[in-house]
Amino acid sequence: MRASIALILLIAARGAAAHMDISVLTKFIVNLVGTNEAIIFSCSDKDLQLVASAFMKNDQFVNYVHMKQMYSLPFILGRNSHGRTSVIVNTRCNGAAGLLADASANKYFNKTYQWVFWGVGVEVKYLLPLELDYIGPNAQITYVNKTSNDYCLWDIHSKGRHLQSPLQLQLIATVTNYEGSSYLNIARDIFKLQSTEYRGQFNGITLRGASVIDQEDITTNEQIEAILSRSTKDSGVAAFIKYHYELVGLLRDRFNFSVNFRNSRGWAGRLGNTTFRLGLLGVVKRDEADIAASGAFNRLNRFAEFDTIHQSWKFEAAFIYRFTPDLDTHGKSGNFLAPFSKAVWFLILVSLIVFSVIWVLFEIINSKLSPTNDPNDQINNIPDTESQKCYALTIQSSWVESFLQSFAALCQQGLDPIPKDHSSRFVVITIFLFSLVIYNYYTSSVVGGLLSSSDKGPATVDEITSSPLTISFEDIGYYKVLFRESKSPAVARLIKTKLSSSRPLGKIPVFAHIEEAVPYIKSGGFAFHCEVVAAYPLIAELFDASEICDLREVSGLMEVELLNWILPKNSQYTELFKVAMCSARERGFVERLLRQRQIRKPTCQSLYTVYPVTLSGALAAFFVLICKSHLNKAVSELFLDFFLVGGIIMSILMLSIEIIYVYVVFKRGQQFSIVR
């Protein structure tokens, strides 16, 4: 290609002078564009002497490149420049064709450089053939030719040379040399000719588009447009796809172009172990699409591969499920023991034992210091040995009685009989006061827990994994990529626990559509992971007010982030589209589309929801009444459970011990009396 371009330029420029006119270039640099740096590509030593000297007199930093010598265009143009840089090319030199081809291939005809093609004696169609496809609306190219009296400076750009769009020329100015002086006649402001406002009319050109629809047999542009233009949710189409399609519509109306879309089944991926990208990102990176009706996730390596023109869609995917009391992972769904931790229950039990011991000790001390002289006392009327045994039985009974009375006081059941000594009464008052404080905390915690629903249910991905919920995911490609490429331990546990086993017929599959999943969410016991704004319209339609209040969302499996609207790196349309999207945001068009596409979560109309006490929560109370046996508890839990053995079993056990003890004691007393 370079050889053919060079041959055309050589034939077209045959017989033309090799040097450039210094006055024309000086007028352009100083009076038209006002750049601070100039890079000159020429094959004439005279240009080196005259042009460099004239530019330096006008405070220009000059870099001269002789086109007959070896040079690297990316090295010369890839360095930091002071503001705008002018690049002057003498197109009549033999190396001009290769230079222009390199500049087009490396996408240097952009807003960074003001190019000047000295094309006297060379027609534009030979200078910029179709093979130089990177000449678009962002090009800043000035073409210089000569008439009989003047030099003419022309602005050149195209709406997409890679799309066979013709070159468009507009006269910028003329330079007339008269009696040793040069005169600049400005026809149009060069910056207006190069502005978005002037170049914002694409005259109906058809750009290449790309999108992602995860459906079978979607190949034609008509099929893609029909799916993306529908306002309702379609299977295999992410919510942000249709939003970015609406943004493409804004640009189409603004610049007057059409789009021919091609479909990709996914966003990303690589072919085997190679660097060849698959999906929409591969299409855009290989410059096979000019615009994409899709967003892309933020990744560090993508900033060097794509241009970002807009960010507005907040991608938020989460598990959505309906809370039911059996899903309380914290054990607070009306649990009988939940208001207090095990440490508090243990401390209450220890306090009860301490109070009972102190009470018994006080009674023993009082009985020792103040012995009774009642002649009717039965203990004084029996033999000494039998009296001692009966007295020991009385002391043993006082221990049990004190414990039961302390427990009754703690339960606010009163005392009968009431102790007469002051020390025992003080202990009783202390127990009642302690019981009052404990009951206040207990009842307020129970009522508050039943009325509060903000912290109910699984709240993390790990809790979702360990819960009894059946989970499914929206049938869209990025979940399959996540499961295949993610190295997160949480994702690995989720796959192993919830997704590895096969599901019976009649149950919802692992990957399903939102229309199929929402009825399962409504019935409970099911969690569905999708982009939340896609599920809200159907939830608002099918759920009643109380069911909406039961909805829970658990994020964390995928990051919440703003998606990038991407173009190929150094695209011809990046600057124009970026400016247009900033204008659309300022005028409210973007916000209007977001309100239409990002449906808000249905509002809970109830002030609070009272959840019933579940069997698992109330089971502790029944176990205290009857019996309690948790064989799968940890050792630390068994220690507390030992003290919560059921009341009926404990009472029967205590009664049996008392009967056996009394029987044994009196039996021995009778045998002792017979022996005497």
PDB file of C-alpha atoms in Angstrom, residues 294-546:
ATOM      1  CA  SER A 294     -23.352  -1.619  26.395  1.00  0.00           C
ATOM      2  CA  GLY A 295     -21.342  -0.652  29.424  1.00  0.00           C
ATOM      3  CA  ALA A 296     -18.176  -2.330  30.671  1.00  0.00           C
ATOM      4  CA  PHE A 297     -16.882  -3.009  34.165  1.00  0.00           C
ATOM      5  CA  ASN A 298     -13.929  -1.050  35.493  1.00  0.00           C
ATOM      6  CA  ARG A 299     -10.684  -2.999  35.214  1.00  0.00           C
ATOM      7  CA  LEU A 300      -7.182  -1.541  35.380  1.00  0.00           C
ATOM      8  CA  ASN A 301      -6.020  -3.124  32.134  1.00  0.00           C
ATOM      9  CA  ARG A 302      -9.000  -1.765  30.210  1.00  0.00           C
ATOM     10  CA  PHE A 303      -8.038   1.889  30.573  1.00  0.00           C
ATOM     11  CA  ALA A 304      -5.102   1.288  28.218  1.00  0.00           C
ATOM     12  CA  GLU A 305      -7.302  -0.574  25.714  1.00  0.00           C
ATOM     13  CA  PHE A 306     -10.480   1.515  25.494  1.00  0.00           C
ATOM     14  CA  ASP A 307     -11.678   5.113  25.593  1.00  0.00           C
ATOM     15  CA  THR A 308     -14.394   6.000  28.107  1.00  0.00           C
ATOM     16  CA  ILE A 309     -16.901   8.608  26.970  1.00  0.00           C
ATOM     17  CA  HIS A 310     -19.505   8.422  29.730  1.00  0.00           C
ATOM     18  CA  GLN A 311     -20.340   7.012  33.165  1.00  0.00           C
ATOM     19  CA  SER A 312     -23.820   7.131  34.640  1.00  0.00           C
ATOM     20  CA  TRP A 313     -25.243   3.619  35.115  1.00  0.00           C
ATOM     21  CA  LYS A 314     -24.730   2.249  38.612  1.00  0.00           C
ATOM     22  CA  PHE A 315     -24.501  -1.512  38.298  1.00  0.00           C
ATOM     23  CA  GLU A 316     -25.939  -3.135  41.415  1.00  0.00           C
ATOM     24  CA  ALA A 317     -26.619  -6.867  41.498  1.00  0.00           C
ATOM     25  CA  ALA A 318     -27.738  -8.691  44.638  1.00  0.00           C
ATOM     26  CA  PHE A 319     -29.560 -11.683  46.034  1.00  0.00           C
ATOM     27  CA  ILE A 320     -33.264 -10.873  46.416  1.00  0.00           C
ATOM     28  CA  TYR A 321     -35.346 -13.034  48.733  1.00  0.00           C
ATOM     29  CA  ARG A 322     -38.404 -12.785  50.932  1.00  0.00           C
ATOM     30  CA  PHE A 323     -37.741 -13.049  54.644  1.00  0.00           C
ATOM     31  CA  THR A 324     -39.531 -15.726  56.633  1.00  0.00           C
ATOM     32  CA  PRO A 325     -38.961 -16.330  60.366  1.00  0.00           C
ATOM     33  CA  ASP A 326     -37.147 -19.619  59.789  1.00  0.00           C
ATOM     34  CA  LEU A 327     -34.362 -17.724  57.963  1.00  0.00           C
ATOM     35  CA  ASP A 328     -33.131 -15.851  61.015  1.00  0.00           C
ATOM     36  CA  THR A 329     -29.414 -16.651  60.962  1.00  0.00           C
ATOM     37  CA  HIS A 330     -28.793 -14.792  64.217  1.00  0.00           C
ATOM     38  CA  GLY A 331     -31.257 -16.879  66.235  1.00  0.00           C
ATOM     39  CA  LYS A 332     -33.419 -13.870  67.165  1.00  0.00           C
ATOM     40  CA  SER A 333     -36.681 -14.768  65.470  1.00  0.00           C
ATOM     41  CA  GLY A 334     -38.705 -14.897  68.677  1.00  0.00           C
ATOM     42  CA  ASN A 335     -36.178 -17.141  70.385  1.00  0.00           C
ATOM     43  CA  PHE A 336     -37.003 -17.764  74.036  1.00  0.00           C
ATOM     44  CA  LEU A 337     -33.353 -17.408  75.065  1.00  0.00           C
ATOM     45  CA  ALA A 338     -32.320 -14.782  72.503  1.00  0.00           C
ATOM     46  CA  PRO A 339     -32.685 -11.590  74.611  1.00  0.00           C
ATOM     47  CA  PHE A 340     -29.752 -12.687  76.788  1.00  0.00           C
ATOM     48  CA  SER A 341     -26.511 -14.263  75.742  1.00  0.00           C
ATOM     49  CA  LYS A 342     -25.318 -17.511  77.266  1.00  0.00           C
ATOM     50  CA  ALA A 343     -22.943 -15.614  79.523  1.00  0.00           C
ATOM     51  CA  VAL A 344     -25.840 -13.591  80.971  1.00  0.00           C
ATOM     52  CA  TRP A 345     -27.959 -16.701  81.514  1.00  0.00           C
ATOM     53  CA  PHE A 346     -25.037 -18.368  83.233  1.00  0.00           C
ATOM     54  CA  LEU A 347     -24.502 -15.323  85.469  1.00  0.00           C
ATOM     55  CA  ILE A 348     -28.204 -15.294  86.410  1.00  0.00           C
ATOM     56  CA  LEU A 349     -27.978 -18.960  87.395  1.00  0.00           C
ATOM     57  CA  VAL A 350     -24.833 -18.382  89.443  1.00  0.00           C
ATOM     58  CA  SER A 351     -26.490 -15.392  91.163  1.00  0.00           C
ATOM     59  CA  LEU A 352     -29.516 -17.549  92.026  1.00  0.00           C
ATOM     60  CA  ILE A 353     -27.278 -20.208  93.603  1.00  0.00           C
ATOM     61  CA  VAL A 354     -25.332 -17.585  95.551  1.00  0.00           C
ATOM     62  CA  PHE A 355     -28.534 -16.010  96.887  1.00  0.00           C
ATOM     63  CA  SER A 356     -29.828 -19.428  97.939  1.00  0.00           C
ATOM     64  CA  VAL A 357     -26.585 -20.315  99.734  1.00  0.00           C
ATOM     65  CA  ILE A 358     -26.500 -16.974 101.557  1.00  0.00           C
ATOM     66  CA  TRP A 359     -30.138 -17.405 102.550  1.00  0.00           C
ATOM     67  CA  VAL A 360     -29.506 -20.869 103.984  1.00  0.00           C
ATOM     68  CA  LEU A 361     -26.395 -19.680 105.813  1.00  0.00           C
ATOM     69  CA  PHE A 362     -28.349 -16.843 107.373  1.00  0.00           C
ATOM     70  CA  GLU A 363     -31.032 -19.266 108.590  1.00  0.00           C
ATOM     71  CA  ILE A 364     -28.425 -21.636 110.042  1.00  0.00           C
ATOM     72  CA  ILE A 365     -26.669 -18.794 111.846  1.00  0.00           C
ATOM     73  CA  ASN A 366     -29.944 -17.440 113.185  1.00  0.00           C
ATOM     74  CA  SER A 367     -30.987 -20.905 114.391  1.00  0.00           C
ATOM     75  CA  LYS A 368     -27.670 -21.323 116.206  1.00  0.00           C
ATOM     76  CA  LEU A 369     -27.782 -17.926 117.864  1.00  0.00           C
ATOM     77  CA  SER A 370     -31.465 -18.103 118.764  1.00  0.00           C
ATOM     78  CA  PRO A 371     -32.413 -21.779 119.520  1.00  0.00           C
ATOM     79  CA  THR A 372     -36.091 -22.414 120.030  1.00  0.00           C
ATOM     80  CA  ASN A 373     -37.441 -23.507 123.502  1.00  0.00           C
ATOM     81  CA  ASP A 374     -40.837 -24.520 122.311  1.00  0.00           C
ATOM     82  CA  PRO A 375     -41.933 -27.487 124.500  1.00  0.00           C
ATOM     83  CA  ASN A 376     -44.099 -28.737 121.657  1.00  0.00           C
ATOM     84  CA  ASP A 377     -41.144 -29.078 119.339  1.00  0.00           C
ATOM     85  CA  GLN A 378     -41.157 -32.658 118.123  1.00  0.00           C
ATOM     86  CA  ILE A 379     -37.418 -32.741 117.798  1.00  0.00           C
ATOM     87  CA  ASN A 380     -36.987 -32.196 121.586  1.00  0.00           C
ATOM     88  CA  ASN A 381     -39.311 -35.122 122.354  1.00  0.00           C
ATOM     89  CA  ILE A 382     -37.408 -37.810 120.519  1.00  0.00           C
ATOM     90  CA  PRO A 383     -34.140 -39.512 121.403  1.00  0.00           C
ATOM     91  CA  ASP A 384     -30.922 -37.577 120.862  1.00  0.00           C
ATOM     92  CA  THR A 385     -29.633 -39.695 118.023  1.00  0.00           C
ATOM     93  CA  GLU A 386     -32.899 -39.619 116.154  1.00  0.00           C
ATOM     94  CA  SER A 387     -33.183 -35.905 116.906  1.00  0.00           C
ATOM     95  CA  GLN A 388     -29.840 -35.234 115.264  1.00  0.00           C
ATOM     96  CA  LYS A 389     -30.879 -37.156 112.182  1.00  0.00           C
ATOM     97  CA  CYS A 390     -34.187 -35.304 111.967  1.00  0.00           C
ATOM     98  CA  TYR A 391     -32.377 -32.010 112.460  1.00  0.00           C
ATOM     99  CA  ALA A 392     -30.030 -32.909 109.613  1.00  0.00           C
ATOM    100  CA  LEU A 393     -33.058 -33.706 107.463  1.00  0.00           C
ATOM    101  CA  THR A 394     -34.546 -30.332 108.376  1.00  0.00           C
ATOM    102  CA  ILE A 395     -31.329 -28.570 107.383  1.00  0.00           C
ATOM    103  CA  GLN A 396     -31.236 -30.529 104.119  1.00  0.00           C
ATOM    104  CA  SER A 397     -34.856 -29.558 103.441  1.00  0.00           C
ATOM    105  CA  SER A 398     -34.071 -25.888 104.128  1.00  0.00           C
ATOM    106  CA  TRP A 399     -31.453 -25.961 101.361  1.00  0.00           C
ATOM    107  CA  VAL A 400     -33.945 -27.175  98.773  1.00  0.00           C
ATOM    108  CA  GLU A 401     -36.669 -24.901 100.088  1.00  0.00           C
ATOM    109  CA  SER A 402     -34.396 -21.854  99.968  1.00  0.00           C
ATOM    110  CA  PHE A 403     -33.402 -22.603  96.387  1.00  0.00           C
ATOM    111  CA  LEU A 404     -37.030 -23.004  95.333  1.00  0.00           C
ATOM    112  CA  GLN A 405     -38.041 -19.824  97.152  1.00  0.00           C
ATOM    113  CA  SER A 406     -35.170 -17.914  95.520  1.00  0.00           C
ATOM    114  CA  PHE A 407     -36.233 -19.213  92.126  1.00  0.00           C
ATOM    115  CA  ALA A 408     -39.856 -18.201  92.860  1.00  0.00           C
ATOM    116  CA  ALA A 409     -38.704 -14.729  93.855  1.00  0.00           C
ATOM    117  CA  LEU A 410     -36.652 -14.450  90.658  1.00  0.00           C
ATOM    118  CA  CYS A 411     -39.786 -15.393  88.701  1.00  0.00           C
ATOM    119  CA  GLN A 412     -41.767 -12.767  90.658  1.00  0.00           C
ATOM    120  CA  GLN A 413     -44.112 -15.390  92.158  1.00  0.00           C
ATOM    121  CA  GLY A 414     -43.951 -14.147  95.749  1.00  0.00           C
ATOM    122  CA  LEU A 415     -42.894 -15.982  98.971  1.00  0.00           C
ATOM    123  CA  ASP A 416     -44.771 -18.101 101.449  1.00  0.00           C
ATOM    124  CA  PRO A 417     -43.912 -18.054 104.310  1.00  0.00           C
ATOM    125  CA  ILE A 418     -42.213 -14.686 104.507  1.00  0.00           C
ATOM    126  CA  PRO A 419     -38.880 -14.781 106.412  1.00  0.00           C
ATOM    127  CA  LYS A 420     -38.973 -13.193 109.887  1.00  0.00           C
ATOM    128  CA  ASP A 421     -35.309 -12.375 110.420  1.00  0.00           C
ATOM    129  CA  HIS A 422     -33.952  -9.146 108.948  1.00  0.00           C
ATOM    130  CA  SER A 423     -31.003 -10.707 107.134  1.00  0.00           C
ATOM    131  CA  SER A 424     -33.198 -13.141 105.163  1.00  0.00           C
ATOM    132  CA  ARG A 425     -35.637 -10.349 104.341  1.00  0.00           C
ATOM    133  CA  PHE A 426     -32.753  -8.283 102.981  1.00  0.00           C
ATOM    134  CA  VAL A 427     -31.758 -11.187 100.733  1.00  0.00           C
ATOM    135  CA  VAL A 428     -35.349 -11.507  99.497  1.00  0.00           C
ATOM    136  CA  ILE A 429     -35.558  -7.778  98.719  1.00  0.00           C
ATOM    137  CA  THR A 430     -32.290  -8.045  96.788  1.00  0.00           C
ATOM    138  CA  ILE A 431     -33.636 -10.976  94.768  1.00  0.00           C
ATOM    139  CA  PHE A 432     -36.867  -9.109  93.944  1.00  0.00           C
ATOM    140  CA  LEU A 433     -34.946  -5.992  92.858  1.00  0.00           C
ATOM    141  CA  PHE A 434     -32.604  -8.091  90.726  1.00  0.00           C
ATOM    142  CA  SER A 435     -35.636  -9.814  89.163  1.00  0.00           C
ATOM    143  CA  LEU A 436     -37.264  -6.452  88.358  1.00  0.00           C
ATOM    144  CA  VAL A 437     -34.224  -5.213  86.474  1.00  0.00           C
ATOM    145  CA  ILE A 438     -33.768  -8.483  84.585  1.00  0.00           C
ATOM    146  CA  TYR A 439     -37.445  -8.612  83.593  1.00  0.00           C
ATOM    147  CA  ASN A 440     -37.347  -5.046  82.247  1.00  0.00           C
ATOM    148  CA  TYR A 441     -34.411  -5.852  79.997  1.00  0.00           C
ATOM    149  CA  TYR A 442     -35.889  -9.186  78.933  1.00  0.00           C
ATOM    150  CA  THR A 443     -39.382  -7.993  78.010  1.00  0.00           C
ATOM    151  CA  SER A 444     -38.180  -4.820  76.247  1.00  0.00           C
ATOM    152  CA  SER A 445     -35.720  -6.862  74.202  1.00  0.00           C
ATOM    153  CA  VAL A 446     -38.421  -9.369  73.218  1.00  0.00           C
ATOM    154  CA  VAL A 447     -40.910  -6.689  72.185  1.00  0.00           C
ATOM    155  CA  GLY A 448     -38.265  -4.676  70.315  1.00  0.00           C
ATOM    156  CA  GLY A 449     -37.010  -7.777  68.531  1.00  0.00           C
ATOM    157  CA  LEU A 450     -40.481  -8.780  67.391  1.00  0.00           C
ATOM    158  CA  LEU A 451     -41.301  -5.286  66.106  1.00  0.00           C
ATOM    159  CA  SER A 452     -37.972  -4.696  64.391  1.00  0.00           C
ATOM    160  CA  SER A 453     -37.311  -6.274  60.999  1.00  0.00           C
ATOM    161  CA  SER A 454     -34.235  -4.356  59.825  1.00  0.00           C
ATOM    162  CA  ASP A 455     -31.706  -6.980  60.850  1.00  0.00           C
ATOM    163  CA  LYS A 456     -33.675 -10.079  59.932  1.00  0.00           C
ATOM    164  CA  GLY A 457     -32.404 -12.817  57.678  1.00  0.00           C
ATOM    165  CA  PRO A 458     -29.068 -13.570  55.978  1.00  0.00           C
ATOM    166  CA  ALA A 459     -27.095 -10.400  55.353  1.00  0.00           C
ATOM    167  CA  THR A 460     -23.901 -11.642  53.672  1.00  0.00           C
ATOM    168  CA  VAL A 461     -23.013 -14.019  50.866  1.00  0.00           C
ATOM    169  CA  ASP A 462     -21.640 -16.542  53.374  1.00  0.00           C
ATOM    170  CA  GLU A 463     -24.905 -16.435  55.341  1.00  0.00           C
ATOM    171  CA  ILE A 464     -26.831 -16.979  52.103  1.00  0.00           C
ATOM    172  CA  THR A 465     -24.595 -19.989  51.443  1.00  0.00           C
ATOM    173  CA  SER A 466     -25.252 -21.502  54.875  1.00  0.00           C
ATOM    174  CA  SER A 467     -28.981 -20.730  54.856  1.00  0.00           C
ATOM    175  CA  PRO A 468     -31.705 -23.147  53.673  1.00  0.00           C
ATOM    176  CA  LEU A 469     -32.496 -20.847  50.741  1.00  0.00           C
ATOM    177  CA  THR A 470     -32.525 -22.278  47.232  1.00  0.00           C
ATOM    178  CA  ILE A 471     -30.629 -19.894  44.963  1.00  0.00           C
ATOM    179  CA  SER A 472     -30.617 -19.180  41.244  1.00  0.00           C
ATOM    180  CA  PHE A 473     -29.040 -16.600  38.955  1.00  0.00           C
ATOM    181  CA  GLU A 474     -30.267 -14.624  35.999  1.00  0.00           C
ATOM    182  CA  ASP A 475     -29.424 -16.358  32.748  1.00  0.00           C
ATOM    183  CA  ILE A 476     -26.839 -13.811  31.571  1.00  0.00           C
ATOM    184  CA  GLY A 477     -23.260 -14.412  30.518  1.00  0.00           C
ATOM    185  CA  TYR A 478     -21.399 -12.432  33.176  1.00  0.00           C
ATOM    186  CA  TYR A 479     -22.455 -14.899  35.902  1.00  0.00           C
ATOM    187  CA  LYS A 480     -20.943 -17.792  33.971  1.00  0.00           C
ATOM    188  CA  VAL A 481     -17.728 -15.815  33.549  1.00  0.00           C
ATOM    189  CA  LEU A 482     -17.779 -15.030  37.285  1.00  0.00           C
ATOM    190  CA  PHE A 483     -18.093 -18.687  38.285  1.00  0.00           C
ATOM    191  CA  ARG A 484     -15.415 -19.752  35.817  1.00  0.00           C
ATOM    192  CA  GLU A 485     -12.783 -17.091  36.547  1.00  0.00           C
ATOM    193  CA  SER A 486     -13.392 -15.863  40.099  1.00  0.00           C
ATOM    194  CA  LYS A 487     -10.916 -16.999  42.745  1.00  0.00           C
ATOM    195  CA  SER A 488     -12.917 -15.662  45.691  1.00  0.00           C
ATOM    196  CA  PRO A 489     -13.337 -18.150  48.575  1.00  0.00           C
ATOM    197  CA  ALA A 490     -16.937 -17.002  49.038  1.00  0.00           C
ATOM    198  CA  VAL A 491     -17.747 -17.834  45.411  1.00  0.00           C
ATOM    199  CA  ALA A 492     -16.037 -21.230  45.740  1.00  0.00           C
ATOM    200  CA  ARG A 493     -18.086 -22.066  48.861  1.00  0.00           C
ATOM    201  CA  LEU A 494     -21.265 -20.915  47.138  1.00  0.00           C
ATOM    202  CA  ILE A 495     -20.636 -23.145  44.126  1.00  0.00           C
ATOM    203  CA  LYS A 496     -19.745 -26.153  46.271  1.00  0.00           C
ATOM    204  CA  THR A 497     -22.686 -25.794  48.660  1.00  0.00           C
ATOM    205  CA  LYS A 498     -25.505 -24.539  46.465  1.00  0.00           C
ATOM    206  CA  LEU A 499     -24.714 -25.202  42.814  1.00  0.00           C
ATOM    207  CA  SER A 500     -22.752 -28.435  42.584  1.00  0.00           C
ATOM    208  CA  SER A 501     -25.638 -30.847  43.219  1.00  0.00           C
ATOM    209  CA  SER A 502     -28.262 -31.570  40.586  1.00  0.00           C
ATOM    210  CA  ARG A 503     -31.804 -30.323  41.074  1.00  0.00           C
ATOM    211  CA  PRO A 504     -34.915 -32.478  40.684  1.00  0.00           C
ATOM    212  CA  LEU A 505     -37.339 -31.977  37.862  1.00  0.00           C
ATOM    213  CA  GLY A 506     -39.932 -29.309  38.486  1.00  0.00           C
ATOM    214  CA  LYS A 507     -37.564 -27.076  40.481  1.00  0.00           C
ATOM    215  CA  ILE A 508     -36.205 -23.837  39.112  1.00  0.00           C
ATOM    216  CA  PRO A 509     -32.777 -24.326  37.468  1.00  0.00           C
ATOM    217  CA  VAL A 510     -29.548 -22.602  38.497  1.00  0.00           C
ATOM    218  CA  PHE A 511     -29.840 -20.116  35.624  1.00  0.00           C
ATOM    219  CA  ALA A 512     -33.327 -18.753  35.083  1.00  0.00           C
ATOM    220  CA  HIS A 513     -35.137 -15.692  33.836  1.00  0.00           C
ATOM    221  CA  ILE A 514     -36.564 -13.029  36.118  1.00  0.00           C
ATOM    222  CA  GLU A 515     -40.146 -13.762  35.054  1.00  0.00           C
ATOM    223  CA  GLU A 516     -39.729 -17.344  36.252  1.00  0.00           C
ATOM    224  CA  ALA A 517     -37.938 -16.443  39.486  1.00  0.00           C
ATOM    225  CA  VAL A 518     -40.144 -13.711  40.977  1.00  0.00           C
ATOM    226  CA  PRO A 519     -43.052 -16.091  41.847  1.00  0.00           C
ATOM    227  CA  TYR A 520     -40.538 -18.277  43.703  1.00  0.00           C
ATOM    228  CA  ILE A 521     -39.307 -15.223  45.605  1.00  0.00           C
ATOM    229  CA  LYS A 522     -42.905 -14.427  46.530  1.00  0.00           C
ATOM    230  CA  SER A 523     -43.508 -17.906  47.941  1.00  0.00           C
ATOM    231  CA  GLY A 524     -40.394 -17.741  50.147  1.00  0.00           C
ATOM    232  CA  GLY A 525     -37.430 -20.010  50.681  1.00  0.00           C
ATOM    233  CA  PHE A 526     -35.780 -18.840  47.453  1.00  0.00           C
ATOM    234  CA  ALA A 527     -33.113 -16.236  46.603  1.00  0.00           C
ATOM    235  CA  PHE A 528     -32.478 -14.912  43.113  1.00  0.00           C
ATOM    236  CA  HIS A 529     -29.352 -13.005  42.080  1.00  0.00           C
ATOM    237  CA  CYS A 530     -29.847 -10.422  39.356  1.00  0.00           C
ATOM    238  CA  GLU A 531     -29.505  -6.744  38.619  1.00  0.00           C
ATOM    239  CA  VAL A 532     -31.972  -5.353  41.149  1.00  0.00           C
ATOM    240  CA  VAL A 533     -33.524  -2.679  38.911  1.00  0.00           C
ATOM    241  CA  ALA A 534     -34.553  -5.415  36.474  1.00  0.00           C
ATOM    242  CA  ALA A 535     -36.604  -7.224  39.140  1.00  0.00           C
ATOM    243  CA  TYR A 536     -38.340  -4.219  40.735  1.00  0.00           C
ATOM    244  CA  PRO A 537     -41.087  -3.695  38.109  1.00  0.00           C
ATOM    245  CA  LEU A 538     -42.252  -7.314  38.321  1.00  0.00           C
ATOM    246  CA  ILE A 539     -42.014  -7.286  42.136  1.00  0.00           C
ATOM    247  CA  ALA A 540     -44.189  -4.165  42.291  1.00  0.00           C
ATOM    248  CA  GLU A 541     -46.731  -5.916  40.098  1.00  0.00           C
ATOM    249  CA  LEU A 542     -46.928  -9.270  41.926  1.00  0.00           C
ATOM    250  CA  PHE A 543     -46.185  -8.486  45.595  1.00  0.00           C
ATOM    251  CA  ASP A 544     -48.668  -7.010  48.054  1.00  0.00           C
ATOM    252  CA  ALA A 545     -47.760  -4.389  50.674  1.00  0.00           C
ATOM    253  CA  SER A 546     -46.761  -6.794  53.445  1.00  0.00           C
TER     254      SER A 546
END
